[in-house]
Amino acid sequence: MEVANKHVTLKTHIEGAPKESDFELKTSPLALSLNPGSGEMIVKNLYVSIDPHQLNRMKSCSLLQKTGTGFNGIALGEEIEAYGVAKFVASDNVDFEKGDVVMGVVTWAEYSKIRRNGMIRKLDPLGFPLSYHLGILGYSGLTAYAGFFEICKPKRGEKVFVSTAAGSVGNLVGQYAKLHGCYVVGCAGSNERSLYLWSYITTFPNVQLLKEKLGFDEAFNYKEETDLNSTLKRYFPDGIDIYFDNVGAEMQEAAVANMNTFGRVAVSGVISEYVDPGKRAAPNMLQVIFKRIKIHGFLAADHVGLFQDFISTTSHHLRNGELCPLEDISDSLDSIPVAFTGLFRGDNIGKKIVKIAEE
């Protein structure tokens, strides 16, 4: 049996902000039969993750591609890898059977062929929607959990600043911090967005969302601020103990300038620098030295050893209604180019996901 498999490919390598024209939707035949002994699997994708870091694999050359962490560049015309939730339709792997729901590295496609050593595992939904396992119970959640608790080592009552606080990672950092008893301020844009919130759709300005729905103590729209240093002094008159950085550039500089002695900075992403190579954070290194500030870049993969603790803790908070899962879900494979480019315009609130097929 053979199917016509629609998939998204890279049409041209991207320098600067991505455009929808950088991508091409193709259809090619895919046989649903597998050679005995191949160990391969074919899955039908249900949900795929849309993440800013993927842009670094779409460039002709980037630092990420040189790190040796498995993030190789994407060749023109080939399928684009992404984390996803899928259902098995054919398998030559004894560990998997037709109908199993799995998650791991798939592709932006209706169907994906998984090699013998592919990063894929059976998924126990734990009673939650499948999409949660790409966001709050997936790598976005692990990034927030590990960065905040393992790297920043928070103490109750400390003052926490989160950039892109309405994004997939930032919103969770702020919520974890509030549950831990910290004072939390987040920054975001203020454009209204519709989002999935506790199983219904609603519309909020980002700043209002952070304060009224996620429990942040304060929030501000960075687009309306002309002097970030003064803005942070206003919100943190006694200084910042923890800064969770998703932006880089001038936001990081202003945060470091307002840090307290022994402050900690967890650098999860620098989205402003992904699209503008001219933007580079230049924090005052004398402040870093004399205040003994720790600035720590990390990847979620560094902390897979925390995964079970993360799942247990986060599931508990979800079941008790103590965490709010933010999802921004688009429908159909065709929407992927718009969904991806929208990340860099700030179009999303929470975790950006594309639903490929019905569960």
Coordinates of C-alpha atoms in Angstrom, one line a residue:
M1 CA 0.0 0.0 0.0
E2 CA 1.2 3.5 -0.8
V3 CA 0.1 7.0 0.3
A4 CA 0.6 10.4 -1.0
N5 CA 2.7 12.0 1.8
K6 CA 2.5 15.8 2.1
H7 CA 5.5 17.4 3.8
V8 CA 7.1 20.8 4.3
T9 CA 10.7 21.3 2.9
L10 CA 13.2 24.1 3.0
K11 CA 13.2 26.0 -0.3
T12 CA 16.1 28.3 0.5
H13 CA 18.5 28.7 3.4
I14 CA 17.3 31.5 5.7
E15 CA 19.4 34.5 6.8
G16 CA 17.5 37.0 9.0
A17 CA 13.8 36.6 9.7
P18 CA 12.1 33.6 8.1
K19 CA 9.4 34.2 5.4
E20 CA 6.7 31.8 4.2
S21 CA 8.3 31.8 0.8
D22 CA 11.4 30.1 2.3
F23 CA 9.3 26.9 2.5
E24 CA 7.7 24.6 0.0
L25 CA 4.9 22.1 0.4
K26 CA 5.6 18.9 -1.5
T27 CA 3.8 15.6 -2.0
S28 CA 5.6 12.3 -2.6
P29 CA 4.6 8.7 -2.6
L30 CA 5.4 6.7 0.6
A31 CA 5.1 2.9 0.7
L32 CA 3.6 1.7 4.0
S33 CA 5.4 -1.6 3.7
L34 CA 8.8 -2.1 5.3
N35 CA 11.7 -4.4 4.5
P36 CA 12.0 -7.3 7.1
G37 CA 15.0 -6.6 9.3
S38 CA 15.2 -2.9 8.6
G39 CA 14.0 -2.0 12.1
E40 CA 12.2 1.0 10.5
M41 CA 8.8 2.4 11.5
I42 CA 6.2 4.6 9.8
V43 CA 4.1 6.9 11.8
K44 CA 1.1 9.1 11.1
N45 CA 1.8 12.5 12.7
L46 CA -0.9 13.9 15.0
Y47 CA 0.8 17.0 16.4
V48 CA 4.2 18.7 15.6
S49 CA 6.1 21.2 17.6
I50 CA 7.1 24.6 16.2
D51 CA 10.2 26.0 17.9
P52 CA 12.4 29.1 17.4
H53 CA 15.7 27.1 17.7
Q54 CA 14.8 25.3 14.4
L55 CA 15.8 28.4 12.6
N56 CA 19.4 27.8 13.4
R57 CA 19.3 24.5 11.4
M58 CA 17.7 26.3 8.5
K59 CA 20.6 28.7 7.9
S60 CA 23.4 27.9 5.5
C61 CA 25.7 27.9 8.6
S62 CA 25.2 28.6 12.3
L63 CA 27.0 28.1 15.6
L64 CA 24.4 25.4 16.5
Q65 CA 25.3 23.3 13.6
K66 CA 29.0 23.3 14.7
T67 CA 28.4 22.3 18.3
G68 CA 28.3 18.5 17.7
T69 CA 25.0 18.2 19.6
G70 CA 23.2 16.5 16.7
F71 CA 21.6 19.7 15.3
N72 CA 22.9 19.4 11.8
G73 CA 21.9 21.8 9.0
I74 CA 18.9 21.1 7.0
A75 CA 19.5 20.5 3.3
L76 CA 17.3 22.2 0.7
G77 CA 14.4 20.0 -0.3
E78 CA 14.6 17.5 2.6
E79 CA 12.0 17.0 5.2
I80 CA 12.3 19.2 8.3
E81 CA 12.7 17.4 11.6
A82 CA 10.7 18.4 14.7
Y83 CA 9.3 16.9 17.9
G84 CA 5.9 15.4 17.5
V85 CA 3.2 13.1 18.7
A86 CA 2.3 10.3 16.3
K87 CA 0.6 7.0 15.8
F88 CA 2.3 3.9 14.4
V89 CA 0.9 2.6 11.1
A90 CA 3.7 0.1 10.2
S91 CA 6.7 -1.2 12.2
D92 CA 9.5 -3.6 11.7
N93 CA 10.6 -2.9 15.3
V94 CA 9.5 -5.5 17.9
D95 CA 9.2 -2.8 20.5
F96 CA 6.3 -1.1 18.7
E97 CA 3.0 -2.2 17.3
K98 CA 0.5 -0.7 14.9
G99 CA -1.7 1.8 16.8
D100 CA 0.9 2.7 19.4
V101 CA 1.0 6.4 20.3
V102 CA 4.5 7.7 20.4
M103 CA 6.5 10.9 20.7
G104 CA 9.9 12.0 19.6
V105 CA 11.7 13.3 16.5
V106 CA 9.4 13.1 13.5
T107 CA 9.1 15.5 10.5
W108 CA 6.9 18.3 9.4
A109 CA 4.8 15.8 7.3
E110 CA 1.6 13.8 7.3
Y111 CA 3.7 10.6 7.7
S112 CA 7.3 10.1 8.8
K113 CA 9.6 7.2 8.4
I114 CA 11.6 6.5 11.6
R115 CA 15.0 4.8 11.3
R116 CA 16.1 2.0 13.5
N117 CA 17.9 4.3 16.0
G118 CA 15.4 7.1 15.8
M119 CA 14.6 9.2 18.9
I120 CA 11.1 7.9 19.5
R121 CA 9.3 6.3 22.5
K122 CA 5.9 5.1 23.5
L123 CA 3.8 7.8 25.1
D124 CA 1.7 7.4 28.2
P125 CA -0.6 10.4 28.1
L126 CA -1.1 10.3 31.9
G127 CA -4.7 11.4 31.4
F128 CA -3.7 14.6 29.7
P129 CA -4.3 15.8 26.1
L130 CA -1.6 14.6 23.7
S131 CA -0.6 18.1 22.8
Y132 CA 0.5 18.8 26.4
H133 CA 3.5 16.4 25.8
L134 CA 5.0 18.8 23.3
G135 CA 4.6 21.8 25.6
I136 CA 4.0 21.8 29.4
L137 CA 4.9 18.1 29.7
G138 CA 7.5 18.2 26.9
Y139 CA 10.8 19.9 26.2
S140 CA 9.4 23.4 26.8
G141 CA 8.4 22.4 30.3
L142 CA 11.7 20.6 31.0
T143 CA 13.6 23.7 29.8
A144 CA 11.6 25.9 32.3
Y145 CA 11.9 23.4 35.1
A146 CA 15.6 22.6 34.8
G147 CA 16.6 26.2 34.1
F148 CA 14.7 27.6 37.0
F149 CA 15.2 24.9 39.7
E150 CA 18.6 23.3 38.7
I151 CA 20.5 26.3 37.3
C152 CA 19.0 29.2 39.2
K153 CA 18.5 27.4 42.6
P154 CA 15.7 29.7 43.7
K155 CA 15.0 30.6 47.3
R156 CA 11.6 31.6 48.6
G157 CA 11.1 35.4 48.4
E158 CA 13.7 36.0 45.7
K159 CA 12.9 38.4 42.9
V160 CA 12.6 36.9 39.4
F161 CA 12.5 38.5 36.0
V162 CA 11.4 36.5 32.9
S163 CA 11.7 37.7 29.3
T164 CA 9.2 36.6 26.6
A165 CA 7.1 35.6 29.5
A166 CA 4.1 34.7 27.4
G167 CA 6.1 32.3 25.3
S168 CA 6.3 28.5 25.6
V169 CA 9.1 28.5 28.2
G170 CA 8.7 31.9 29.9
N171 CA 5.1 31.4 31.0
L172 CA 6.1 28.2 32.8
V173 CA 9.1 29.7 34.5
G174 CA 6.9 32.5 35.9
Q175 CA 4.3 30.0 37.1
Y176 CA 7.0 27.7 38.7
A177 CA 8.5 30.8 40.4
K178 CA 5.2 31.9 41.9
L179 CA 4.5 28.4 43.2
H180 CA 7.9 28.5 44.8
G181 CA 7.1 31.7 46.6
C182 CA 9.0 34.2 44.5
Y183 CA 8.2 37.7 43.4
V184 CA 7.9 37.6 39.6
V185 CA 7.9 40.2 36.8
G186 CA 7.5 39.3 33.1
C187 CA 7.8 41.2 29.9
A188 CA 5.9 40.5 26.7
G189 CA 4.3 42.3 23.8
S190 CA 0.7 43.5 24.3
N191 CA -1.0 42.5 21.1
E192 CA -4.2 40.6 21.7
R193 CA -4.1 36.9 20.8
S194 CA -6.6 34.1 20.9
L195 CA -5.3 31.1 22.8
Y196 CA -6.2 27.7 24.2
L197 CA -6.7 28.1 27.9
W198 CA -8.0 25.3 30.2
S199 CA -9.7 23.7 27.2
Y200 CA -11.5 26.8 25.9
I201 CA -10.5 29.7 23.7
T202 CA -10.2 33.2 25.0
T203 CA -8.5 36.5 24.1
F204 CA -6.2 38.5 26.3
P205 CA -3.5 41.2 25.9
N206 CA -0.2 39.5 26.8
V207 CA 0.5 41.7 29.8
Q208 CA -3.0 41.2 31.3
L209 CA -2.7 37.5 30.7
L210 CA 0.5 37.3 32.8
K211 CA -1.0 39.0 35.7
E212 CA -4.6 37.9 35.8
K213 CA -4.3 34.3 34.6
L214 CA -0.8 33.2 35.3
G215 CA -0.4 35.1 38.6
F216 CA 2.7 37.2 37.8
D217 CA 3.1 40.0 40.3
E218 CA 3.8 42.6 37.6
A219 CA 4.3 42.6 33.8
F220 CA 5.1 45.2 31.2
N221 CA 5.1 45.6 27.4
Y222 CA 8.7 45.9 26.3
K223 CA 7.6 47.5 23.1
E224 CA 6.4 50.6 25.0
E225 CA 9.6 51.0 27.0
T226 CA 12.4 53.3 25.7
D227 CA 14.9 52.7 28.5
L228 CA 14.9 49.0 29.7
N229 CA 17.4 49.8 32.4
S230 CA 15.1 52.4 34.0
T231 CA 12.1 50.1 33.5
L232 CA 13.8 47.3 35.4
K233 CA 14.8 49.7 38.2
R234 CA 11.2 50.7 38.5
Y235 CA 9.9 47.1 38.8
F236 CA 12.9 45.9 40.9
P237 CA 13.9 48.7 43.2
D238 CA 15.8 46.2 45.4
G239 CA 17.4 44.4 42.4
I240 CA 16.9 41.1 40.5
D241 CA 18.0 37.8 42.0
I242 CA 17.2 35.6 39.0
Y243 CA 16.8 36.4 35.4
F244 CA 15.5 33.7 33.0
D245 CA 16.7 34.9 29.5
N246 CA 14.9 33.9 26.3
V247 CA 15.8 37.0 24.4
G248 CA 19.5 38.1 24.7
A249 CA 20.7 41.4 23.3
E250 CA 19.8 44.7 25.2
M251 CA 17.3 42.9 27.5
Q252 CA 20.1 40.8 28.9
E253 CA 22.3 43.8 29.3
A254 CA 19.6 45.7 31.3
A255 CA 18.9 42.7 33.5
V256 CA 22.5 42.2 34.4
A257 CA 22.8 45.9 35.2
N258 CA 20.0 45.4 37.8
M259 CA 21.2 42.1 39.3
N260 CA 21.9 41.7 42.9
T261 CA 25.1 40.1 44.3
F262 CA 25.2 36.4 43.6
G263 CA 22.5 36.8 41.0
R264 CA 21.8 34.0 38.5
V265 CA 21.0 34.2 34.8
A266 CA 19.7 31.1 33.0
V267 CA 20.1 31.6 29.2
S268 CA 17.5 29.4 27.5
G269 CA 17.3 31.3 24.2
V270 CA 18.3 34.5 22.4
I271 CA 15.5 34.8 19.9
S272 CA 16.3 38.4 19.1
E273 CA 19.8 37.3 17.9
Y274 CA 18.5 34.4 15.8
V275 CA 17.2 36.9 13.2
D276 CA 19.6 39.8 13.6
P277 CA 23.3 38.7 13.7
G278 CA 24.2 42.3 14.6
K279 CA 22.4 42.0 17.9
R280 CA 24.8 40.7 20.6
A281 CA 24.4 41.0 24.3
A282 CA 27.2 42.9 25.9
P283 CA 26.6 42.9 29.7
N284 CA 28.9 44.9 31.9
M285 CA 31.5 42.3 32.9
L286 CA 32.7 44.4 35.8
Q287 CA 29.2 44.0 37.3
V288 CA 29.4 40.3 36.6
I289 CA 32.7 40.0 38.4
F290 CA 32.2 42.2 41.4
K291 CA 28.6 41.0 42.0
R292 CA 29.6 37.4 41.3
I293 CA 26.8 36.9 38.9
K294 CA 26.4 33.5 37.3
I295 CA 25.4 33.4 33.6
H296 CA 24.6 29.9 32.5
G297 CA 23.6 28.8 29.0
F298 CA 22.0 25.4 28.7
L299 CA 19.9 23.0 26.6
A300 CA 17.0 20.9 27.9
A301 CA 18.9 17.8 26.7
D302 CA 21.6 18.5 29.4
H303 CA 19.0 17.7 32.1
V304 CA 17.2 14.6 30.9
G305 CA 18.1 13.1 34.2
L306 CA 15.5 15.4 35.8
F307 CA 12.7 14.2 33.4
Q308 CA 10.9 11.9 35.8
D309 CA 11.0 14.5 38.7
F310 CA 9.8 17.2 36.2
I311 CA 6.9 15.0 35.0
S312 CA 5.9 14.0 38.5
T313 CA 5.9 17.6 39.8
T314 CA 4.3 19.2 36.8
S315 CA 1.6 16.6 36.6
H316 CA 0.8 17.1 40.2
H317 CA 0.4 20.8 39.8
L318 CA -1.7 20.3 36.7
R319 CA -4.1 18.0 38.4
N320 CA -4.4 20.4 41.3
G321 CA -5.2 23.3 39.0
E322 CA -2.0 25.1 40.1
L323 CA -0.5 25.4 36.6
C324 CA -2.2 26.9 33.5
P325 CA -1.2 25.2 30.2
L326 CA -0.9 27.8 27.4
E327 CA -1.3 26.4 23.9
D328 CA -1.5 28.1 20.5
I329 CA -2.6 25.4 18.1
S330 CA -3.0 25.8 14.3
D331 CA -4.7 23.2 12.1
S332 CA -3.3 21.3 9.1
L333 CA 0.2 20.8 7.7
D334 CA -0.3 23.7 5.3
S335 CA -0.3 26.1 8.2
I336 CA 3.3 25.3 9.3
P337 CA 5.1 28.0 7.4
V338 CA 2.8 30.7 8.8
A339 CA 3.0 29.2 12.3
F340 CA 6.8 29.1 12.2
T341 CA 7.4 32.6 10.8
G342 CA 4.8 33.9 13.3
L343 CA 7.1 32.9 16.2
F344 CA 9.5 35.7 15.2
R345 CA 6.7 38.3 14.9
G346 CA 5.5 37.4 18.4
D347 CA 2.2 36.0 17.0
N348 CA 2.0 33.1 19.5
I349 CA 1.0 32.9 23.2
G350 CA 2.3 29.8 24.9
K351 CA 3.4 26.7 23.1
K352 CA 3.0 26.8 19.3
I353 CA 1.8 23.5 17.9
V354 CA 0.3 22.4 14.6
K355 CA -2.3 19.7 14.6
I356 CA -1.7 17.5 11.5
A357 CA -4.5 14.8 12.0
E358 CA -7.3 13.8 14.3
E359 CA -6.3 11.6 17.2

